[in-house]
Amino acid sequence: MATWTLHTEFKFDAAHFIEGYDGKCGRMHGHTYKVHIAAKSHKLNPSKYLKSPDMVCDFKELKWAAADGKKGGFDHAVLNETIPVATTAERIAEYIHKETKKRIPADIDLRVTVWETESSWVEYTDQDV
């Protein structure tokens, strides 16, 4: 079966604190987050930018979280004021996944990896791996 897997990476700078955390992560601090998104599909699709079915999905739709916080993304935002979930790396990855799924065709398998530091990251998918 034909399979395409689209990959993209982006970074954003944001502040956050983990509410209820007993330690320094419970205080406001910032990170340069790195995000990798893999979008896997067995067919090509149109998008709102290209009417013919010639792409898995549009890179623009995968990179929405890289936009400025005042434009709906996370860059230079306070994540606690931006997303309705705890701001752990796990919940950030899950939130990016769920919001991205709303922007792309339903039959695409998505995997989101979020690095909070160079040596600490989490991967999220809604598929049984």
Short mmCIF file of C-alpha atoms in Angstrom, two decimals:
data_model
loop_
_atom_site.label_atom_id
_atom_site.label_comp_id
_atom_site.label_asym_id
_atom_site.label_seq_id
_atom_site.Cartn_x
_atom_site.Cartn_y
_atom_site.Cartn_z
CA MET A 1 0.00 0.00 0.00
CA ALA A 2 1.35 3.43 -0.90
CA THR A 3 2.34 5.47 2.13
CA TRP A 4 3.59 9.04 2.49
CA THR A 5 4.98 10.45 5.71
CA LEU A 6 5.40 14.19 5.90
CA HIS A 7 7.88 15.53 8.46
CA THR A 8 8.34 19.06 9.72
CA GLU A 9 10.10 20.72 12.63
CA PHE A 10 9.79 24.12 14.20
CA LYS A 11 10.69 25.96 17.39
CA PHE A 12 8.92 28.43 19.60
CA ASP A 13 9.93 30.32 22.72
CA ALA A 14 7.42 30.34 25.55
CA ALA A 15 7.09 30.76 29.28
CA HIS A 16 5.17 28.49 31.63
CA PHE A 17 4.97 27.04 35.09
CA ILE A 18 3.56 23.73 36.22
CA GLU A 19 0.79 24.54 38.65
CA GLY A 20 1.04 22.50 41.84
CA TYR A 21 4.57 21.30 41.09
CA ASP A 22 6.75 21.09 44.21
CA GLY A 23 10.02 22.39 42.82
CA LYS A 24 11.50 25.02 40.54
CA CYS A 25 9.25 24.05 37.62
CA GLY A 26 6.38 25.38 39.70
CA ARG A 27 7.77 28.90 39.16
CA MET A 28 7.50 30.85 35.91
CA HIS A 29 10.35 30.03 33.52
CA GLY A 30 10.90 29.69 29.80
CA HIS A 31 12.04 27.22 27.16
CA THR A 32 12.86 27.14 23.51
CA TYR A 33 10.59 24.25 22.57
CA LYS A 34 11.37 22.17 19.50
CA VAL A 35 8.50 20.30 17.83
CA HIS A 36 8.65 17.53 15.23
CA ILE A 37 5.44 16.45 13.52
CA ALA A 38 5.10 13.36 11.34
CA ALA A 39 1.90 13.05 9.29
CA LYS A 40 1.36 9.64 7.66
CA SER A 41 -1.22 8.95 4.96
CA HIS A 42 -2.08 6.22 2.46
CA LYS A 43 -3.52 8.76 0.04
CA LEU A 44 -2.89 12.30 -1.09
CA ASN A 45 -5.37 15.06 -0.32
CA PRO A 46 -6.31 18.57 -1.40
CA SER A 47 -5.96 21.43 1.07
CA LYS A 48 -7.44 24.88 1.46
CA TYR A 49 -4.35 26.13 -0.39
CA LEU A 50 -4.26 23.49 -3.18
CA LYS A 51 -7.49 22.10 -4.63
CA SER A 52 -5.94 19.06 -6.36
CA PRO A 53 -5.22 15.91 -4.27
CA ASP A 54 -1.42 16.16 -4.37
CA MET A 55 -0.29 16.40 -0.75
CA VAL A 56 -0.66 14.57 2.54
CA CYS A 57 -1.59 17.91 4.09
CA ASP A 58 -0.21 21.42 3.98
CA PHE A 59 2.92 22.23 5.99
CA LYS A 60 1.18 25.47 7.02
CA GLU A 61 -1.44 23.46 8.88
CA LEU A 62 1.21 21.43 10.70
CA LYS A 63 3.19 24.51 11.81
CA TRP A 64 0.36 26.57 13.31
CA ALA A 65 1.85 26.38 16.85
CA ALA A 66 5.02 28.18 15.67
CA ALA A 67 3.04 31.38 15.06
CA ASP A 68 3.21 34.33 17.42
CA GLY A 69 1.10 33.90 20.55
CA LYS A 70 -1.01 36.90 19.54
CA LYS A 71 -1.79 35.16 16.22
CA GLY A 72 -2.97 31.85 17.65
CA GLY A 73 0.37 30.10 18.07
CA PHE A 74 2.70 29.66 21.04
CA ASP A 75 5.74 31.78 20.19
CA HIS A 76 6.50 34.28 22.96
CA ALA A 77 3.34 33.29 24.82
CA VAL A 78 2.72 32.31 28.42
CA LEU A 79 1.44 28.78 27.88
CA ASN A 80 -0.59 28.82 31.09
CA GLU A 81 -2.63 31.66 29.56
CA THR A 82 -2.79 30.06 26.10
CA ILE A 83 -3.75 26.41 26.51
CA PRO A 84 -6.49 24.90 28.71
CA VAL A 85 -4.37 22.01 29.99
CA ALA A 86 -1.45 21.57 32.38
CA THR A 87 1.75 22.82 30.77
CA THR A 88 3.80 19.66 31.15
CA ALA A 89 5.62 18.53 27.99
CA GLU A 90 3.21 15.59 27.80
CA ARG A 91 0.10 17.79 27.78
CA ILE A 92 1.66 20.30 25.38
CA ALA A 93 2.38 17.49 22.89
CA GLU A 94 -1.14 16.10 23.31
CA TYR A 95 -2.67 19.57 22.83
CA ILE A 96 -0.64 20.27 19.67
CA HIS A 97 -1.70 16.87 18.33
CA LYS A 98 -5.40 17.41 19.01
CA GLU A 99 -5.44 20.94 17.58
CA THR A 100 -3.46 19.87 14.50
CA LYS A 101 -5.88 16.98 13.84
CA LYS A 102 -8.67 19.56 13.54
CA ARG A 103 -6.75 21.26 10.69
CA ILE A 104 -5.92 18.25 8.51
CA PRO A 105 -7.83 15.42 6.78
CA ALA A 106 -9.25 12.89 9.24
CA ASP A 107 -7.46 9.80 7.89
CA ILE A 108 -3.92 11.07 8.59
CA ASP A 109 -1.96 9.42 11.40
CA LEU A 110 -0.14 12.07 13.38
CA ARG A 111 2.84 11.83 15.72
CA VAL A 112 3.98 14.89 17.69
CA THR A 113 7.33 15.10 19.48
CA VAL A 114 8.06 18.04 21.79
CA TRP A 115 11.52 18.76 23.19
CA GLU A 116 11.46 20.90 26.32
CA THR A 117 15.27 20.82 26.47
CA GLU A 118 17.95 19.28 24.24
CA SER A 119 17.91 16.11 26.31
CA SER A 120 14.25 15.85 27.40
CA TRP A 121 11.35 15.20 25.03
CA VAL A 122 8.03 13.43 24.73
CA GLU A 123 6.27 11.81 21.79
CA TYR A 124 2.47 11.66 21.51
CA THR A 125 0.19 9.79 19.13
CA ASP A 126 -3.38 8.60 19.42
CA GLN A 127 -2.44 5.32 17.69
CA ASP A 128 -1.45 2.11 19.45
CA VAL A 129 2.21 1.79 18.58
#
